mmCIF file of C-alpha atoms in Angstrom:
data_model
loop_
_atom_site.group_PDB
_atom_site.id
_atom_site.type_symbol
_atom_site.label_atom_id
_atom_site.label_comp_id
_atom_site.label_asym_id
_atom_site.label_seq_id
_atom_site.Cartn_x
_atom_site.Cartn_y
_atom_site.Cartn_z
ATOM 1 C CA MET Z 1 -0.442 0.204 0.068
ATOM 2 C CA SER Z 2 1.253 3.366 -0.405
ATOM 3 C CA LEU Z 3 3.055 5.601 2.226
ATOM 4 C CA LYS Z 4 0.600 8.604 2.676
ATOM 5 C CA GLN Z 5 1.399 11.728 5.251
ATOM 6 C CA SER Z 6 -1.462 13.899 7.839
ATOM 7 C CA LEU Z 7 -0.391 16.831 9.794
ATOM 8 C CA HIS Z 8 -2.472 18.377 11.775
ATOM 9 C CA THR Z 9 -2.090 20.809 15.430
ATOM 10 C CA LEU Z 10 -3.746 19.984 18.207
ATOM 11 C CA VAL Z 11 -4.450 21.621 21.122
ATOM 12 C CA VAL Z 12 -4.802 20.603 24.449
ATOM 13 C CA SER Z 13 -6.353 22.662 27.282
ATOM 14 C CA THR Z 14 -3.898 21.991 30.786
ATOM 15 C CA LYS Z 15 -5.672 22.980 34.262
ATOM 16 C CA GLY Z 16 -2.043 24.603 35.193
ATOM 17 C CA ARG Z 17 1.003 22.679 37.177
ATOM 18 C CA GLY Z 18 0.352 19.175 36.264
ATOM 19 C CA PHE Z 19 -0.384 16.048 33.888
ATOM 20 C CA THR Z 20 -2.265 15.764 31.390
ATOM 21 C CA ASP Z 21 -3.149 12.901 28.933
ATOM 22 C CA ALA Z 22 -3.297 13.063 25.341
ATOM 23 C CA THR Z 23 -3.199 9.592 24.123
ATOM 24 C CA GLY Z 24 -7.040 9.967 23.626
ATOM 25 C CA GLU Z 25 -6.557 12.965 21.571
ATOM 26 C CA LEU Z 26 -3.637 12.216 19.235
ATOM 27 C CA GLN Z 27 -5.426 8.433 18.830
ATOM 28 C CA ARG Z 28 -9.258 9.851 17.990
ATOM 29 C CA TRP Z 29 -6.998 11.726 15.338
ATOM 30 C CA LEU Z 30 -5.035 8.873 14.014
ATOM 31 C CA SER Z 31 -8.965 7.491 12.981
ATOM 32 C CA GLN Z 32 -9.102 10.630 11.970
ATOM 33 C CA VAL Z 33 -6.238 9.712 9.303
ATOM 34 C CA GLY Z 34 -7.274 6.401 8.374
ATOM 35 C CA ALA Z 35 -3.930 5.805 9.930
ATOM 36 C CA ASN Z 36 -3.212 2.315 9.249
ATOM 37 C CA GLU Z 37 0.905 0.951 10.229
ATOM 38 C CA GLY Z 38 3.197 3.846 10.270
ATOM 39 C CA LEU Z 39 4.676 6.212 12.282
ATOM 40 C CA LEU Z 40 3.066 9.140 14.264
ATOM 41 C CA THR Z 41 5.738 11.971 15.718
ATOM 42 C CA VAL Z 42 4.268 14.261 18.506
ATOM 43 C CA PHE Z 43 6.037 18.619 19.014
ATOM 44 C CA ILE Z 44 5.547 20.226 22.104
ATOM 45 C CA ARG Z 45 5.936 23.816 20.429
ATOM 46 C CA HIS Z 46 6.299 25.554 24.055
ATOM 47 C CA THR Z 47 8.623 25.278 26.067
ATOM 48 C CA SER Z 48 7.640 25.437 29.727
ATOM 49 C CA ALA Z 49 5.598 22.131 29.314
ATOM 50 C CA SER Z 50 6.200 18.989 27.969
ATOM 51 C CA LEU Z 51 6.281 15.529 27.379
ATOM 52 C CA ILE Z 52 6.172 12.111 28.657
ATOM 53 C CA VAL Z 53 5.168 9.245 28.784
ATOM 54 C CA GLN Z 54 4.067 8.182 31.811
ATOM 55 C CA GLU Z 55 2.783 4.880 33.856
ATOM 56 C CA ASN Z 56 -0.951 5.332 33.415
ATOM 57 C CA ALA Z 57 -2.272 3.445 37.154
ATOM 58 C CA ASP Z 58 -1.309 4.792 39.378
ATOM 59 C CA PRO Z 59 -1.588 8.037 39.734
ATOM 60 C CA SER Z 60 1.069 8.807 43.116
ATOM 61 C CA VAL Z 61 3.980 8.632 40.037
ATOM 62 C CA ARG Z 62 2.692 11.637 38.891
ATOM 63 C CA SER Z 63 2.902 13.390 41.749
ATOM 64 C CA ASP Z 64 6.276 11.223 43.262
ATOM 65 C CA LEU Z 65 7.801 12.827 39.631
ATOM 66 C CA GLU Z 66 5.761 17.132 40.509
ATOM 67 C CA ARG Z 67 7.442 16.073 43.679
ATOM 68 C CA VAL Z 68 11.128 14.914 42.093
ATOM 69 C CA PHE Z 69 11.668 17.944 39.814
ATOM 70 C CA ALA Z 70 10.336 20.270 42.757
ATOM 71 C CA LYS Z 71 13.293 19.844 44.229
ATOM 72 C CA LEU Z 72 15.723 19.745 41.102
ATOM 73 C CA ALA Z 73 13.913 23.291 40.191
ATOM 74 C CA PRO Z 74 12.811 25.142 43.030
ATOM 75 C CA ASP Z 75 10.453 27.724 42.269
ATOM 76 C CA GLY Z 76 11.445 30.927 43.703
ATOM 77 C CA ASP Z 77 15.273 29.557 43.597
ATOM 78 C CA PRO Z 78 17.480 32.664 44.200
ATOM 79 C CA MET Z 79 19.636 31.284 42.363
ATOM 80 C CA PHE Z 80 17.444 31.289 39.079
ATOM 81 C CA GLU Z 81 18.168 34.813 37.382
ATOM 82 C CA HIS Z 82 15.378 34.808 34.653
ATOM 83 C CA ASP Z 83 12.070 35.320 36.636
ATOM 84 C CA ALA Z 84 10.458 37.771 34.230
ATOM 85 C CA GLU Z 85 6.793 35.696 34.622
ATOM 86 C CA GLY Z 86 7.301 34.992 38.026
ATOM 87 C CA PRO Z 87 8.351 32.317 40.158
ATOM 88 C CA ASP Z 88 7.694 29.597 37.757
ATOM 89 C CA ASP Z 89 9.184 30.524 35.277
ATOM 90 C CA MET Z 90 12.655 29.381 35.081
ATOM 91 C CA PRO Z 91 11.844 26.113 37.070
ATOM 92 C CA ALA Z 92 9.279 25.593 33.976
ATOM 93 C CA HIS Z 93 12.131 25.763 31.381
ATOM 94 C CA VAL Z 94 14.756 22.903 32.935
ATOM 95 C CA ARG Z 95 11.809 20.669 33.581
ATOM 96 C CA SER Z 96 10.426 21.640 30.100
ATOM 97 C CA ALA Z 97 14.867 20.641 29.116
ATOM 98 C CA LEU Z 98 14.366 17.490 31.387
ATOM 99 C CA THR Z 99 11.515 16.028 29.290
ATOM 100 C CA GLN Z 100 11.271 15.103 26.305
ATOM 101 C CA THR Z 101 9.845 18.561 23.493
ATOM 102 C CA GLN Z 102 9.026 15.573 20.995
ATOM 103 C CA LEU Z 103 7.905 11.817 21.864
ATOM 104 C CA SER Z 104 7.474 8.877 18.515
ATOM 105 C CA ILE Z 105 5.250 6.360 18.100
ATOM 106 C CA PRO Z 106 5.358 3.283 16.084
ATOM 107 C CA VAL Z 107 1.385 2.500 14.987
ATOM 108 C CA ARG Z 108 0.296 -1.371 14.168
ATOM 109 C CA ALA Z 109 -3.113 -1.506 13.487
ATOM 110 C CA GLY Z 110 -4.384 1.850 14.142
ATOM 111 C CA LYS Z 111 -2.823 1.843 17.416
ATOM 112 C CA ALA Z 112 -0.333 3.431 19.020
ATOM 113 C CA GLN Z 113 1.856 1.444 20.287
ATOM 114 C CA LEU Z 114 2.368 2.539 23.761
ATOM 115 C CA GLY Z 115 2.827 -0.608 26.046
ATOM 116 C CA THR Z 116 -0.106 -1.924 28.436
ATOM 117 C CA TRP Z 117 1.576 0.733 31.469
ATOM 118 C CA GLN Z 118 2.180 3.732 29.948
ATOM 119 C CA ALA Z 119 0.252 7.287 29.015
ATOM 120 C CA LEU Z 120 1.834 10.143 26.169
ATOM 121 C CA TYR Z 121 0.806 13.612 28.722
ATOM 122 C CA VAL Z 122 1.725 16.994 28.507
ATOM 123 C CA TRP Z 123 3.592 17.963 31.335
ATOM 124 C CA GLU Z 124 2.714 21.514 32.558
ATOM 125 C CA HIS Z 125 5.011 23.558 34.317
ATOM 126 C CA ARG Z 126 4.199 26.933 34.663
ATOM 127 C CA HIS Z 127 1.086 27.109 38.318
ATOM 128 C CA SER Z 128 -1.807 28.450 35.581
ATOM 129 C CA PRO Z 129 -3.874 27.385 33.074
ATOM 130 C CA HIS Z 130 -2.193 27.553 29.658
ATOM 131 C CA ARG Z 131 -3.372 26.426 25.960
ATOM 132 C CA ARG Z 132 -0.802 23.608 24.589
ATOM 133 C CA GLU Z 133 -0.271 23.358 20.847
ATOM 134 C CA LEU Z 134 0.954 20.050 19.572
ATOM 135 C CA ALA Z 135 2.456 19.949 16.601
ATOM 136 C CA LEU Z 136 1.269 16.033 15.000
ATOM 137 C CA HIS Z 137 2.629 14.566 12.587
ATOM 138 C CA TYR Z 138 1.288 10.872 10.716
ATOM 139 C CA LEU Z 139 3.364 9.047 8.213
ATOM 140 C CA GLY Z 140 2.300 4.971 7.017
ATOM 141 C CA THR Z 141 -0.446 3.448 4.953
ATOM 142 C CA MET H 1 14.012 4.532 -5.537
ATOM 143 C CA SER H 2 10.281 4.682 -3.772
ATOM 144 C CA LEU H 3 9.171 4.587 -0.229
ATOM 145 C CA LYS H 4 9.235 1.271 2.208
ATOM 146 C CA GLN H 5 8.762 0.927 5.680
ATOM 147 C CA SER H 6 8.880 -1.811 8.374
ATOM 148 C CA LEU H 7 7.455 -2.638 11.758
ATOM 149 C CA HIS H 8 9.093 -5.235 14.573
ATOM 150 C CA THR H 9 9.041 -5.931 18.348
ATOM 151 C CA LEU H 10 12.330 -6.383 19.551
ATOM 152 C CA VAL H 11 12.846 -8.359 22.562
ATOM 153 C CA VAL H 12 15.542 -7.564 25.380
ATOM 154 C CA SER H 13 16.553 -9.525 27.591
ATOM 155 C CA THR H 14 17.362 -7.468 30.767
ATOM 156 C CA LYS H 15 19.751 -8.358 33.703
ATOM 157 C CA GLY H 16 18.904 -6.487 36.729
ATOM 158 C CA ARG H 17 19.813 -2.785 36.561
ATOM 159 C CA GLY H 18 22.368 -2.044 33.930
ATOM 160 C CA PHE H 19 22.653 -1.397 30.806
ATOM 161 C CA THR H 20 22.236 -3.938 27.044
ATOM 162 C CA ASP H 21 23.565 -2.816 24.203
ATOM 163 C CA ALA H 22 21.458 -2.996 21.643
ATOM 164 C CA THR H 23 23.340 -1.556 19.003
ATOM 165 C CA GLY H 24 23.622 -4.785 16.754
ATOM 166 C CA GLU H 25 20.370 -6.446 17.034
ATOM 167 C CA LEU H 26 18.776 -3.194 15.166
ATOM 168 C CA GLN H 27 21.952 -2.898 12.167
ATOM 169 C CA ARG H 28 20.646 -7.228 12.185
ATOM 170 C CA TRP H 29 17.127 -5.855 11.054
ATOM 171 C CA LEU H 30 18.388 -3.086 9.764
ATOM 172 C CA SER H 31 19.348 -5.596 7.296
ATOM 173 C CA GLN H 32 16.771 -7.829 7.387
ATOM 174 C CA VAL H 33 14.413 -5.778 6.071
ATOM 175 C CA GLY H 34 17.631 -4.233 2.818
ATOM 176 C CA ALA H 35 17.101 -0.718 4.385
ATOM 177 C CA ASN H 36 18.870 1.447 2.469
ATOM 178 C CA GLU H 37 18.023 4.669 3.435
ATOM 179 C CA GLY H 38 16.104 6.203 5.462
ATOM 180 C CA LEU H 39 14.992 6.874 9.240
ATOM 181 C CA LEU H 40 15.525 3.346 12.320
ATOM 182 C CA THR H 41 13.235 4.962 15.134
ATOM 183 C CA VAL H 42 12.730 3.040 18.585
ATOM 184 C CA PHE H 43 10.547 2.886 21.262
ATOM 185 C CA ILE H 44 10.482 1.658 23.825
ATOM 186 C CA ARG H 45 7.345 0.412 26.426
ATOM 187 C CA HIS H 46 8.006 0.634 29.284
ATOM 188 C CA THR H 47 8.759 3.338 32.124
ATOM 189 C CA SER H 48 11.255 1.161 34.003
ATOM 190 C CA ALA H 49 13.313 1.711 31.669
ATOM 191 C CA SER H 50 14.487 3.917 28.710
ATOM 192 C CA LEU H 51 17.227 4.320 25.961
ATOM 193 C CA ILE H 52 20.258 6.205 25.550
ATOM 194 C CA VAL H 53 22.671 6.651 23.224
ATOM 195 C CA GLN H 54 25.809 6.971 25.241
ATOM 196 C CA GLU H 55 30.045 6.149 24.728
ATOM 197 C CA ASN H 56 30.774 2.738 23.959
ATOM 198 C CA ALA H 57 34.118 2.980 24.729
ATOM 199 C CA ASP H 58 35.509 3.840 28.617
ATOM 200 C CA PRO H 59 32.948 1.132 30.799
ATOM 201 C CA SER H 60 32.703 3.945 33.438
ATOM 202 C CA VAL H 61 30.981 5.779 31.858
ATOM 203 C CA ARG H 62 28.291 3.381 32.718
ATOM 204 C CA SER H 63 29.118 3.138 35.792
ATOM 205 C CA ASP H 64 29.687 6.930 36.269
ATOM 206 C CA LEU H 65 26.564 7.558 35.096
ATOM 207 C CA GLU H 66 25.003 4.840 37.108
ATOM 208 C CA ARG H 67 26.081 6.850 40.540
ATOM 209 C CA VAL H 68 24.484 10.061 39.547
ATOM 210 C CA PHE H 69 21.071 8.779 38.642
ATOM 211 C CA ALA H 70 21.214 6.559 42.608
ATOM 212 C CA LYS H 71 21.906 10.179 43.419
ATOM 213 C CA LEU H 72 19.963 11.791 41.616
ATOM 214 C CA ALA H 73 16.935 9.359 42.756
ATOM 215 C CA PRO H 74 17.991 6.991 45.823
ATOM 216 C CA ASP H 75 16.093 3.574 46.602
ATOM 217 C CA GLY H 76 13.779 3.822 49.105
ATOM 218 C CA ASP H 77 13.700 7.841 49.102
ATOM 219 C CA PRO H 78 10.747 8.361 51.993
ATOM 220 C CA MET H 79 10.168 11.043 49.490
ATOM 221 C CA PHE H 80 7.931 8.981 47.157
ATOM 222 C CA GLU H 81 5.410 7.998 48.116
ATOM 223 C CA HIS H 82 4.591 4.735 45.054
ATOM 224 C CA ASP H 83 6.445 1.636 46.000
ATOM 225 C CA ALA H 84 4.343 -1.470 45.273
ATOM 226 C CA GLU H 85 6.983 -2.302 43.675
ATOM 227 C CA GLY H 86 9.582 -2.474 46.373
ATOM 228 C CA PRO H 87 12.680 0.586 46.320
ATOM 229 C CA ASP H 88 13.643 0.699 43.072
ATOM 230 C CA ASP H 89 9.881 0.859 41.845
ATOM 231 C CA MET H 90 9.591 4.762 42.062
ATOM 232 C CA PRO H 91 13.182 5.920 40.688
ATOM 233 C CA ALA H 92 12.544 3.610 38.340
ATOM 234 C CA HIS H 93 10.131 5.976 36.518
ATOM 235 C CA VAL H 94 12.601 8.690 38.123
ATOM 236 C CA ARG H 95 15.349 7.776 35.016
ATOM 237 C CA SER H 96 12.688 6.777 32.185
ATOM 238 C CA ALA H 97 11.443 10.863 32.496
ATOM 239 C CA LEU H 98 14.946 11.879 33.149
ATOM 240 C CA THR H 99 16.308 9.849 29.706
ATOM 241 C CA GLN H 100 14.526 8.736 26.957
ATOM 242 C CA THR H 101 11.445 6.608 25.824
ATOM 243 C CA GLN H 102 12.591 6.794 21.929
ATOM 244 C CA LEU H 103 15.328 6.760 19.480
ATOM 245 C CA SER H 104 15.219 7.670 15.755
ATOM 246 C CA ILE H 105 18.681 7.975 13.487
ATOM 247 C CA PRO H 106 19.283 8.733 10.506
ATOM 248 C CA VAL H 107 20.229 5.476 8.104
ATOM 249 C CA ARG H 108 22.962 5.499 5.833
ATOM 250 C CA ALA H 109 24.296 2.348 3.265
ATOM 251 C CA GLY H 110 22.312 0.182 5.406
ATOM 252 C CA LYS H 111 23.871 1.519 8.653
ATOM 253 C CA ALA H 112 22.098 3.513 11.722
ATOM 254 C CA GLN H 113 25.180 6.818 11.206
ATOM 255 C CA LEU H 114 25.413 6.719 14.965
ATOM 256 C CA GLY H 115 28.506 8.090 15.458
ATOM 257 C CA THR H 116 32.710 6.035 15.860
ATOM 258 C CA TRP H 117 31.778 6.405 20.141
ATOM 259 C CA GLN H 118 28.394 5.890 20.511
ATOM 260 C CA ALA H 119 25.971 2.947 21.133
ATOM 261 C CA LEU H 120 22.390 2.721 21.260
ATOM 262 C CA TYR H 121 21.185 1.196 24.906
ATOM 263 C CA VAL H 122 18.874 0.094 26.625
ATOM 264 C CA TRP H 123 18.860 0.641 30.317
ATOM 265 C CA GLU H 124 17.519 -1.465 32.931
ATOM 266 C CA HIS H 125 16.321 1.329 36.196
ATOM 267 C CA ARG H 126 14.903 -1.697 37.922
ATOM 268 C CA HIS H 127 17.418 -4.191 39.939
ATOM 269 C CA SER H 128 16.214 -7.679 38.827
ATOM 270 C CA PRO H 129 15.780 -8.596 35.024
ATOM 271 C CA HIS H 130 13.391 -8.616 32.775
ATOM 272 C CA ARG H 131 12.043 -9.156 29.283
ATOM 273 C CA ARG H 132 12.500 -4.749 27.741
ATOM 274 C CA GLU H 133 10.000 -4.784 24.354
ATOM 275 C CA LEU H 134 11.438 -2.342 21.853
ATOM 276 C CA ALA H 135 8.976 -1.082 18.850
ATOM 277 C CA LEU H 136 10.833 -0.606 15.674
ATOM 278 C CA HIS H 137 9.663 1.379 13.041
ATOM 279 C CA TYR H 138 11.962 1.772 9.729
ATOM 280 C CA LEU H 139 11.160 4.307 6.786
ATOM 281 C CA GLY H 140 13.453 4.858 4.000
ATOM 282 C CA THR H 141 14.855 2.881 0.910
ATOM 283 C CA MET N 1 1.605 14.231 -3.763
ATOM 284 C CA SER N 2 4.513 11.357 -3.858
ATOM 285 C CA LEU N 3 7.150 10.813 -0.761
ATOM 286 C CA LYS N 4 9.852 11.736 -0.862
ATOM 287 C CA GLN N 5 13.281 12.157 1.690
ATOM 288 C CA SER N 6 17.180 13.867 1.993
ATOM 289 C CA LEU N 7 19.385 12.920 3.685
ATOM 290 C CA HIS N 8 22.639 15.411 4.925
ATOM 291 C CA THR N 9 25.520 15.587 7.445
ATOM 292 C CA LEU N 10 25.474 19.018 8.835
ATOM 293 C CA VAL N 11 28.309 20.710 10.807
ATOM 294 C CA VAL N 12 28.314 22.534 13.565
ATOM 295 C CA SER N 13 31.198 24.339 14.487
ATOM 296 C CA THR N 14 30.972 24.979 18.348
ATOM 297 C CA LYS N 15 32.701 28.091 20.824
ATOM 298 C CA GLY N 16 33.573 25.307 24.034
ATOM 299 C CA ARG N 17 30.525 24.857 26.324
ATOM 300 C CA GLY N 18 27.342 27.004 25.799
ATOM 301 C CA PHE N 19 25.151 27.070 23.048
ATOM 302 C CA THR N 20 24.548 27.327 18.967
ATOM 303 C CA ASP N 21 21.763 27.750 17.653
ATOM 304 C CA ALA N 22 21.390 25.798 14.222
ATOM 305 C CA THR N 23 17.601 27.507 13.722
ATOM 306 C CA GLY N 24 18.397 29.524 10.711
ATOM 307 C CA GLU N 25 21.295 26.377 9.122
ATOM 308 C CA LEU N 26 18.239 23.618 9.995
ATOM 309 C CA GLN N 27 16.075 26.095 7.680
ATOM 310 C CA ARG N 28 18.227 26.823 5.149
ATOM 311 C CA TRP N 29 18.533 22.662 3.827
ATOM 312 C CA LEU N 30 14.944 23.015 4.183
ATOM 313 C CA SER N 31 14.755 24.978 1.582
ATOM 314 C CA GLN N 32 18.101 24.101 0.032
ATOM 315 C CA VAL N 33 16.434 20.763 0.010
ATOM 316 C CA GLY N 34 12.440 21.732 -1.749
ATOM 317 C CA ALA N 35 11.035 21.043 1.618
ATOM 318 C CA ASN N 36 7.999 21.633 2.191
ATOM 319 C CA GLU N 37 5.271 19.558 4.209
ATOM 320 C CA GLY N 38 7.116 16.406 6.266
ATOM 321 C CA LEU N 39 9.030 16.166 8.889
ATOM 322 C CA LEU N 40 12.361 16.622 9.512
ATOM 323 C CA THR N 41 14.592 14.849 12.216
ATOM 324 C CA VAL N 42 18.166 16.075 13.629
ATOM 325 C CA PHE N 43 20.510 13.884 15.497
ATOM 326 C CA ILE N 44 23.399 14.180 16.546
ATOM 327 C CA ARG N 45 26.436 12.090 16.757
ATOM 328 C CA HIS N 46 28.294 12.911 19.799
ATOM 329 C CA THR N 47 27.698 11.677 23.589
ATOM 330 C CA SER N 48 29.191 14.846 25.295
ATOM 331 C CA ALA N 49 27.143 18.033 23.307
ATOM 332 C CA SER N 50 23.727 17.118 22.630
ATOM 333 C CA LEU N 51 19.870 19.088 20.944
ATOM 334 C CA ILE N 52 18.133 21.011 23.700
ATOM 335 C CA VAL N 53 14.855 23.048 22.176
ATOM 336 C CA GLN N 54 14.698 25.885 24.363
ATOM 337 C CA GLU N 55 14.008 29.796 24.504
ATOM 338 C CA ASN N 56 14.663 31.679 22.221
ATOM 339 C CA ALA N 57 14.407 35.577 23.517
ATOM 340 C CA ASP N 58 15.489 36.588 27.088
ATOM 341 C CA PRO N 59 19.896 34.934 26.346
ATOM 342 C CA SER N 60 19.460 34.814 31.449
ATOM 343 C CA VAL N 61 17.175 30.929 29.966
ATOM 344 C CA ARG N 62 20.644 29.714 28.835
ATOM 345 C CA SER N 63 22.827 30.832 31.279
ATOM 346 C CA ASP N 64 20.167 29.801 33.871
ATOM 347 C CA LEU N 65 19.808 26.475 32.564
ATOM 348 C CA GLU N 66 24.143 26.179 32.523
ATOM 349 C CA ARG N 67 24.410 27.230 36.272
ATOM 350 C CA VAL N 68 21.388 24.632 37.366
ATOM 351 C CA PHE N 69 23.283 21.582 34.824
ATOM 352 C CA ALA N 70 26.433 22.292 36.834
ATOM 353 C CA LYS N 71 25.108 21.268 40.038
ATOM 354 C CA LEU N 72 23.547 18.616 38.206
ATOM 355 C CA ALA N 73 26.998 17.373 37.998
ATOM 356 C CA PRO N 74 29.949 19.582 38.471
ATOM 357 C CA ASP N 75 33.244 19.737 36.570
ATOM 358 C CA GLY N 76 35.918 17.307 38.796
ATOM 359 C CA ASP N 77 33.022 15.886 41.159
ATOM 360 C CA PRO N 78 35.076 12.889 42.830
ATOM 361 C CA MET N 79 32.449 10.639 42.168
ATOM 362 C CA PHE N 80 33.655 10.176 38.858
ATOM 363 C CA GLU N 81 35.725 8.123 37.959
ATOM 364 C CA HIS N 82 35.911 9.089 33.691
ATOM 365 C CA ASP N 83 38.138 11.944 33.793
ATOM 366 C CA ALA N 84 40.651 10.513 31.055
ATOM 367 C CA GLU N 85 39.926 13.748 28.865
ATOM 368 C CA GLY N 86 39.511 16.381 31.850
ATOM 369 C CA PRO N 87 37.051 17.508 34.292
ATOM 370 C CA ASP N 88 34.539 18.406 31.996
ATOM 371 C CA ASP N 89 34.797 15.051 30.876
ATOM 372 C CA MET N 90 31.863 13.196 32.510
ATOM 373 C CA PRO N 91 29.636 16.118 33.798
ATOM 374 C CA ALA N 92 29.510 15.780 29.340
ATOM 375 C CA HIS N 93 28.433 12.980 29.619
ATOM 376 C CA VAL N 94 26.097 13.473 32.042
ATOM 377 C CA ARG N 95 24.764 16.471 30.212
ATOM 378 C CA SER N 96 24.020 14.749 27.236
ATOM 379 C CA ALA N 97 22.140 11.662 28.930
ATOM 380 C CA LEU N 98 19.290 14.674 30.097
ATOM 381 C CA THR N 99 19.100 15.898 27.576
ATOM 382 C CA GLN N 100 18.600 15.030 23.550
ATOM 383 C CA THR N 101 20.775 13.714 20.911
ATOM 384 C CA GLN N 102 17.364 13.245 19.024
ATOM 385 C CA LEU N 103 15.046 15.844 17.931
ATOM 386 C CA SER N 104 12.476 15.238 15.125
ATOM 387 C CA ILE N 105 10.526 18.154 13.874
ATOM 388 C CA PRO N 106 6.920 19.056 11.753
ATOM 389 C CA VAL N 107 7.587 20.949 8.315
ATOM 390 C CA ARG N 108 4.360 22.930 7.097
ATOM 391 C CA ALA N 109 4.622 25.276 3.854
ATOM 392 C CA GLY N 110 8.895 24.165 4.396
ATOM 393 C CA LYS N 111 8.762 25.575 7.735
ATOM 394 C CA ALA N 112 10.017 23.355 10.473
ATOM 395 C CA GLN N 113 6.586 24.296 13.180
ATOM 396 C CA LEU N 114 8.610 25.988 16.185
ATOM 397 C CA GLY N 115 7.179 27.527 18.176
ATOM 398 C CA THR N 116 7.373 31.245 18.482
ATOM 399 C CA TRP N 117 9.454 31.302 21.530
ATOM 400 C CA GLN N 118 11.461 28.187 20.166
ATOM 401 C CA ALA N 119 15.438 27.519 19.022
ATOM 402 C CA LEU N 120 17.326 25.022 18.431
ATOM 403 C CA TYR N 121 20.225 24.877 19.826
ATOM 404 C CA VAL N 122 23.461 22.561 19.599
ATOM 405 C CA TRP N 123 24.739 22.760 23.412
ATOM 406 C CA GLU N 124 27.930 22.118 23.716
ATOM 407 C CA HIS N 125 29.950 20.750 27.524
ATOM 408 C CA ARG N 126 32.991 20.008 26.857
ATOM 409 C CA HIS N 127 35.093 23.988 27.508
ATOM 410 C CA SER N 128 37.155 23.609 24.431
ATOM 411 C CA PRO N 129 35.164 24.333 20.531
ATOM 412 C CA HIS N 130 33.972 21.205 18.181
ATOM 413 C CA ARG N 131 32.662 20.026 15.180
ATOM 414 C CA ARG N 132 30.358 18.269 15.433
ATOM 415 C CA GLU N 133 28.173 16.292 13.191
ATOM 416 C CA LEU N 134 23.772 16.404 12.658
ATOM 417 C CA ALA N 135 22.715 13.480 10.962
ATOM 418 C CA LEU N 136 19.709 14.603 8.985
ATOM 419 C CA HIS N 137 16.391 13.148 7.707
ATOM 420 C CA TYR N 138 13.914 15.230 5.880
ATOM 421 C CA LEU N 139 10.868 12.574 4.599
ATOM 422 C CA GLY N 140 7.501 14.726 2.902
ATOM 423 C CA THR N 141 6.899 16.335 -0.182
#
């Protein structure tokens, strides 16, 4: 079967710092474009929110991750010079640097090949809600 | 030459915490599917093991990385709530968050274009051996 | 329109530890190969320099990132065994492990779909200038 590609911008509304599961919306888009076998790429167009594949079962994994990253880059840390948008500005950039801006996932039989316990999350690093754009690309049959 | 794609699931058996070099098996798969020029994508279907491209020469690079990550996310750290599978459960998720779930590598003349000193490792973060699934995708001539 | 691919090796000269904005050169290559809609993949063939998408506006974001990573992996830290190339040898590998070796960006109307405030940087982790090779792949129309 000949290869085709599709592109789209998916907007995800976050509720402030924390994880928004985008797996369902990504899967819906794959269905809309008639994906069968191929590769899905997700790119977040921001540097104060990022992407992460993590466990979708016990929510304490996510709260523990929040705690670890809050320790790695504490809000309002006096070591940060960049605080134009407040005490969570630079910590958001550090969290973004340490996680993912882009993820690609193979697709088979129309389904992104995430493992049983995996979900793809948009991780908002700012405290206020934001509208985050994901640039999507699909290539395959 | 017209483009084609191939998909596969590669199983890597790990011996517990540490690095398993997957470069040879990935290269063998590229040969099997007759890859010439294109893009290889590797996606690990787990959140307590991850992917990393690192130096393939001096093994002390890997032991130093183990030491750094053991300090970033110590086993049994009382700050972790999630310990259903033991003291190495949540540290494994943190190590996965800080490294890679997916990597794509350009392919030329049938060879993944890793640098001279690079290998692609599966980094097992749990202490016990595991069977880890890598979803592979190749696109090219 | 039928799909095509292009591959290239882009050499970036760094001035020692710090960020080199590669966005312009990547965009020039996309123009040269006549990219319209597709996916650009960038892979760095080194383990002591890495890739990162970060804010392109206030330079204090980059100096703060330098400070955070210098703290995460201090030059000459006695915990490191691997120091064959000097006190910045192992810290460079740690910084590479914590950031990106590869990034893929969707392309529309010939432009990499970075957000308004995003640039793609080569982050040199060694103190001396280096010649860094980026393996590029473009797939699309």
